[in-house]
Amino acid sequence: MGVTTPGTEIPARVEVIRDALAVAGHELVEAVGHDDAALSSVHDPRLVMHLRDVHSEWLAAGFAEDPGQDRVVPYFFPTAAMLGPLPSQRAAAVHARAGQFCYDTMTLVGPGTYAAARAAVDCALTAVDLIGDGATVAYALCRPPGHHVTREGYGGSCYLNNAALAAQRLRDHGAAKVAVIDLDAHHGNGTAAIFYERDDVLYGSVHVDPGAGWFPHVVGFADETGSGEGAGTTRNEPLSPGSDDAVWCEAVARLVASVTAFSAEAVVVSLGVDAAADDPESPLLVSADGYRSAGRMLGQLELPSVVVQEGGYHLPSLGGLVCAYLDGHASEAIHE
Amino acid sequence: MGVTTPGTEIPARVEVIRDALAVAGHELVEAVGHDDAALSSVHDPRLVMHLRDVHSEWLAAGFAEDPGQDRVVPYFFPTAAMLGPLPSQRAAAVHARAGQFCYDTMTLVGPGTYAAARAAVDCALTAVDLIGDGATVAYALCRPPGHHVTREGYGGSCYLNNAALAAQRLRDHGAAKVAVIDLDAHHGNGTAAIFYERDDVLYGSVHVDPGAGWFPHVVGFADETGSGEGAGTTRNEPLSPGSDDAVWCEAVARLVASVTAFSAEAVVVSLGVDAAADDPESPLLVSADGYRSAGRMLGQLELPSVVVQEGGYHLPSLGGLVCAYLDGHASEAIHE
């Protein structure tokens, strides 16, 4: 039910970024396949099975025969308001089960969705491996993005959480503490939720204020600081619509300071470049210089860094924004 | 996002039932307006405000200018899978707030929705008043239906819970214990949730098994029996698709026995007639004789009874099914 609008999270995004990286002289490395076992370090196995199987089940149930229904669209969502005090079971019907994992109506599953999301994970994990092999900065050109995916919920054009999986792999490879710094224009509620109660992974994010009506709407506020063992390990920097380089870079500086205070041994950067002024999906007004400055600040940490692509939807400027960030970061990174 | 399908919960439903009641010689009484204060006995005031205001806010936000968006369609739903351990705030944007109250994409809000839902409540409360005036059975021709609405969540083509509000009013008017018996083909998850932890209202329902893939999908199972002070005051009778009069009437008989055991002093019947064989919205195969038999069983309780219309979507048989139930019920009811 509703109106179909053109998506902005499209394959051309990857192409323009890859071309810009090549022109800038970056070494390009193919992603290496990684075992599915890595996924369960961050995600509920039921989410992975759902994403893998739901489109074929959707076809088998005959829904694809309706016009506009070739991709899985959830219609029923067991929210807290719906359940109240009732216990809930897993839905038997594929059209209802979708809404137990997917929390919006814009993150559809088509025939190639799982393969693409799974390949993006391989891309992020390959970047971690490059760090293990001695690189100081490795950038993962992931698509679809991932930072809106929680342990078992997907949405916001994301299916598997590439950045969270990279952070967990850095932990598994020996970094005692890892920081995830999220520069995407939208709060990375998935990564935040995954690490909210953990004291070994810091999550810091600068993003447009959800209180001003922006996705993910109900979380991403400054008073969310972690809970339980993770108390104090979440830091949100919500910014007003219209915030520019100066305000944004100050917030990035505060996040970078929190990484130092946390004594992180490695960093994952969720590099959304949709905070840029030209971007259609956010009202922030950051420039390429702003992204370059953020890169310098994170590079000055002199920590092994995996940079994971998140959002960014303005095709003409996407490549330049990513290159500006990496230029800033690499100029300050350790050179062995 | 998705495909628009014709609704079955349409105004003609009320017209065919009213005409059948008139032909059968039932006395027709106009609903009387009741104060909004009654709503807060069952619903969160925020739900009521949302329903009252959301369409004008939707217009003011400009969404109605998109084709197919003249009614409020939620797109974002803060499920448990989405939130994980994160606290959540109320969404600022109207298009996001909708999904904090509405839990599916088929229960839209147009310009007349709130007025219709509010009028249905008046209808149910008027039936309670008739009982207070000495009637033994009063039938409320409510539309839209209501039994899928929880304290603050609406869905399943329902906006305000007419039956729950009637039950609460019977309590307020002095009945120490009230039973709600739900004959609609779908589990009345809203009424169940509202009374799940209360020991003064029994909720009993016979419906098509949600485990067979039917709405409301995640609740309505036999092992939901109430909790806290309400332990033992919920009784679900999920039936296999294809169940006929014999199986259905046995389940109704068990529900009626539970009303006696509960020592209820008044009864609300959520009379959905979509369990009928012809109905497009359920796979149960109940006949008009089955509904007449259910009416007799409930009438034999000899308790003041408010019968509230819920679902039922096969226009040619709707009126006959409702009359059959009322015929059975009234034939056994106390005659003063």
PDB file of N, CA and C in Angstrom, chain B residues 142-181:
ATOM      1  N   CYS B 142     -21.384  -1.647  14.570  1.00  0.00           N
ATOM      2  CA  CYS B 142     -20.180  -0.824  14.504  1.00  0.00           C
ATOM      3  C   CYS B 142     -19.446  -1.013  13.178  1.00  0.00           C
ATOM      4  N   ARG B 143     -18.967   0.049  12.641  1.00  0.00           N
ATOM      5  CA  ARG B 143     -18.023   0.024  11.530  1.00  0.00           C
ATOM      6  C   ARG B 143     -17.229   1.323  11.584  1.00  0.00           C
ATOM      7  N   PRO B 144     -15.931   1.300  11.527  1.00  0.00           N
ATOM      8  CA  PRO B 144     -15.046   0.138  11.377  1.00  0.00           C
ATOM      9  C   PRO B 144     -15.064  -0.760  12.604  1.00  0.00           C
ATOM     10  N   PRO B 145     -14.587  -2.010  12.407  1.00  0.00           N
ATOM     11  CA  PRO B 145     -14.480  -2.925  13.552  1.00  0.00           C
ATOM     12  C   PRO B 145     -13.369  -2.458  14.500  1.00  0.00           C
ATOM     13  N   GLY B 146     -13.151  -3.174  15.610  1.00  0.00           N
ATOM     14  CA  GLY B 146     -12.216  -2.647  16.604  1.00  0.00           C
ATOM     15  C   GLY B 146     -11.327  -3.640  17.311  1.00  0.00           C
ATOM     16  N   HIS B 147     -11.554  -4.939  17.176  1.00  0.00           N
ATOM     17  CA  HIS B 147     -10.912  -5.876  18.119  1.00  0.00           C
ATOM     18  C   HIS B 147      -9.411  -6.071  17.908  1.00  0.00           C
ATOM     19  N   HIS B 148      -8.847  -5.507  16.831  1.00  0.00           N
ATOM     20  CA  HIS B 148      -7.385  -5.584  16.648  1.00  0.00           C
ATOM     21  C   HIS B 148      -6.647  -4.404  17.289  1.00  0.00           C
ATOM     22  N   VAL B 149      -7.367  -3.498  17.936  1.00  0.00           N
ATOM     23  CA  VAL B 149      -6.717  -2.308  18.497  1.00  0.00           C
ATOM     24  C   VAL B 149      -6.338  -2.544  19.960  1.00  0.00           C
ATOM     25  N   THR B 150      -5.066  -2.349  20.253  1.00  0.00           N
ATOM     26  CA  THR B 150      -4.559  -2.500  21.613  1.00  0.00           C
ATOM     27  C   THR B 150      -4.674  -1.157  22.336  1.00  0.00           C
ATOM     28  N   ARG B 151      -4.013  -1.064  23.453  1.00  0.00           N
ATOM     29  CA  ARG B 151      -4.056   0.181  24.214  1.00  0.00           C
ATOM     30  C   ARG B 151      -3.559   1.360  23.373  1.00  0.00           C
ATOM     31  N   GLU B 152      -2.494   1.142  22.588  1.00  0.00           N
ATOM     32  CA  GLU B 152      -2.004   2.267  21.780  1.00  0.00           C
ATOM     33  C   GLU B 152      -1.583   1.863  20.370  1.00  0.00           C
ATOM     34  N   GLY B 153      -2.002   0.686  19.924  1.00  0.00           N
ATOM     35  CA  GLY B 153      -1.654   0.258  18.572  1.00  0.00           C
ATOM     36  C   GLY B 153      -2.895  -0.086  17.765  1.00  0.00           C
ATOM     37  N   TYR B 154      -2.974   0.417  16.525  1.00  0.00           N
ATOM     38  CA  TYR B 154      -4.110   0.068  15.671  1.00  0.00           C
ATOM     39  C   TYR B 154      -3.635  -0.648  14.423  1.00  0.00           C
ATOM     40  N   GLY B 155      -4.532  -1.426  13.833  1.00  0.00           N
ATOM     41  CA  GLY B 155      -4.194  -2.197  12.641  1.00  0.00           C
ATOM     42  C   GLY B 155      -5.343  -3.131  12.312  1.00  0.00           C
ATOM     43  N   GLY B 156      -5.144  -3.954  11.282  1.00  0.00           N
ATOM     44  CA  GLY B 156      -6.175  -4.927  10.930  1.00  0.00           C
ATOM     45  C   GLY B 156      -7.519  -4.290  10.615  1.00  0.00           C
ATOM     46  N   SER B 157      -7.488  -3.115   9.950  1.00  0.00           N
ATOM     47  CA  SER B 157      -8.701  -2.367   9.571  1.00  0.00           C
ATOM     48  C   SER B 157      -9.474  -1.840  10.778  1.00  0.00           C
ATOM     49  N   CYS B 158      -8.835  -1.770  11.940  1.00  0.00           N
ATOM     50  CA  CYS B 158      -9.485  -1.292  13.169  1.00  0.00           C
ATOM     51  C   CYS B 158      -8.737  -0.070  13.707  1.00  0.00           C
ATOM     52  N   TYR B 159      -9.466   0.840  14.365  1.00  0.00           N
ATOM     53  CA  TYR B 159      -8.872   2.094  14.847  1.00  0.00           C
ATOM     54  C   TYR B 159      -9.086   2.323  16.341  1.00  0.00           C
ATOM     55  N   LEU B 160     -10.285   2.031  16.816  1.00  0.00           N
ATOM     56  CA  LEU B 160     -10.589   2.131  18.249  1.00  0.00           C
ATOM     57  C   LEU B 160     -11.318   0.836  18.617  1.00  0.00           C
ATOM     58  N   ASN B 161     -11.090   0.360  19.842  1.00  0.00           N
ATOM     59  CA  ASN B 161     -11.601  -0.969  20.194  1.00  0.00           C
ATOM     60  C   ASN B 161     -12.999  -0.883  20.813  1.00  0.00           C
ATOM     61  N   ASN B 162     -14.007  -0.969  19.953  1.00  0.00           N
ATOM     62  CA  ASN B 162     -15.400  -0.838  20.377  1.00  0.00           C
ATOM     63  C   ASN B 162     -15.772  -1.854  21.457  1.00  0.00           C
ATOM     64  N   ALA B 163     -15.381  -3.099  21.260  1.00  0.00           N
ATOM     65  CA  ALA B 163     -15.773  -4.165  22.200  1.00  0.00           C
ATOM     66  C   ALA B 163     -15.097  -3.972  23.556  1.00  0.00           C
ATOM     67  N   ALA B 164     -13.803  -3.595  23.541  1.00  0.00           N
ATOM     68  CA  ALA B 164     -13.097  -3.397  24.807  1.00  0.00           C
ATOM     69  C   ALA B 164     -13.704  -2.209  25.557  1.00  0.00           C
ATOM     70  N   LEU B 165     -14.053  -1.162  24.819  1.00  0.00           N
ATOM     71  CA  LEU B 165     -14.674   0.002  25.454  1.00  0.00           C
ATOM     72  C   LEU B 165     -16.045  -0.359  26.032  1.00  0.00           C
ATOM     73  N   ALA B 166     -16.780  -1.226  25.344  1.00  0.00           N
ATOM     74  CA  ALA B 166     -18.071  -1.679  25.865  1.00  0.00           C
ATOM     75  C   ALA B 166     -17.876  -2.498  27.138  1.00  0.00           C
ATOM     76  N   ALA B 167     -16.883  -3.377  27.115  1.00  0.00           N
ATOM     77  CA  ALA B 167     -16.629  -4.214  28.301  1.00  0.00           C
ATOM     78  C   ALA B 167     -16.249  -3.343  29.495  1.00  0.00           C
ATOM     79  N   GLN B 168     -15.386  -2.357  29.240  1.00  0.00           N
ATOM     80  CA  GLN B 168     -14.970  -1.472  30.323  1.00  0.00           C
ATOM     81  C   GLN B 168     -16.167  -0.698  30.875  1.00  0.00           C
ATOM     82  N   ARG B 169     -17.065  -0.279  29.991  1.00  0.00           N
ATOM     83  CA  ARG B 169     -18.237   0.488  30.445  1.00  0.00           C
ATOM     84  C   ARG B 169     -19.181  -0.393  31.257  1.00  0.00           C
ATOM     85  N   LEU B 170     -19.296  -1.655  30.878  1.00  0.00           N
ATOM     86  CA  LEU B 170     -20.099  -2.577  31.688  1.00  0.00           C
ATOM     87  C   LEU B 170     -19.486  -2.708  33.081  1.00  0.00           C
ATOM     88  N   ARG B 171     -18.163  -2.777  33.157  1.00  0.00           N
ATOM     89  CA  ARG B 171     -17.480  -2.792  34.455  1.00  0.00           C
ATOM     90  C   ARG B 171     -17.799  -1.511  35.215  1.00  0.00           C
ATOM     91  N   ASP B 172     -17.652  -0.389  34.534  1.00  0.00           N
ATOM     92  CA  ASP B 172     -17.857   0.907  35.202  1.00  0.00           C
ATOM     93  C   ASP B 172     -19.300   1.057  35.692  1.00  0.00           C
ATOM     94  N   HIS B 173     -20.214   0.386  34.993  1.00  0.00           N
ATOM     95  CA  HIS B 173     -21.625   0.480  35.381  1.00  0.00           C
ATOM     96  C   HIS B 173     -22.003  -0.571  36.419  1.00  0.00           C
ATOM     97  N   GLY B 174     -21.011  -1.314  36.904  1.00  0.00           N
ATOM     98  CA  GLY B 174     -21.321  -2.146  38.056  1.00  0.00           C
ATOM     99  C   GLY B 174     -21.148  -3.642  37.915  1.00  0.00           C
ATOM    100  N   ALA B 175     -20.931  -4.150  36.710  1.00  0.00           N
ATOM    101  CA  ALA B 175     -20.689  -5.584  36.570  1.00  0.00           C
ATOM    102  C   ALA B 175     -19.295  -5.889  37.133  1.00  0.00           C
ATOM    103  N   ALA B 176     -19.238  -6.746  38.127  1.00  0.00           N
ATOM    104  CA  ALA B 176     -17.953  -7.018  38.783  1.00  0.00           C
ATOM    105  C   ALA B 176     -16.998  -7.756  37.852  1.00  0.00           C
ATOM    106  N   LYS B 177     -17.557  -8.620  37.027  1.00  0.00           N
ATOM    107  CA  LYS B 177     -16.740  -9.375  36.078  1.00  0.00           C
ATOM    108  C   LYS B 177     -17.437  -9.393  34.724  1.00  0.00           C
ATOM    109  N   VAL B 178     -16.679  -9.174  33.690  1.00  0.00           N
ATOM    110  CA  VAL B 178     -17.228  -9.138  32.335  1.00  0.00           C
ATOM    111  C   VAL B 178     -16.437 -10.123  31.468  1.00  0.00           C
ATOM    112  N   ALA B 179     -17.137 -10.815  30.595  1.00  0.00           N
ATOM    113  CA  ALA B 179     -16.473 -11.698  29.632  1.00  0.00           C
ATOM    114  C   ALA B 179     -16.636 -11.132  28.227  1.00  0.00           C
ATOM    115  N   VAL B 180     -15.556 -11.138  27.455  1.00  0.00           N
ATOM    116  CA  VAL B 180     -15.629 -10.801  26.036  1.00  0.00           C
ATOM    117  C   VAL B 180     -15.424 -12.095  25.258  1.00  0.00           C
ATOM    118  N   ILE B 181     -16.411 -12.470  24.475  1.00  0.00           N
ATOM    119  CA  ILE B 181     -16.294 -13.671  23.646  1.00  0.00           C
ATOM    120  C   ILE B 181     -16.235 -13.227  22.190  1.00  0.00           C
TER     121      ILE B 181
END
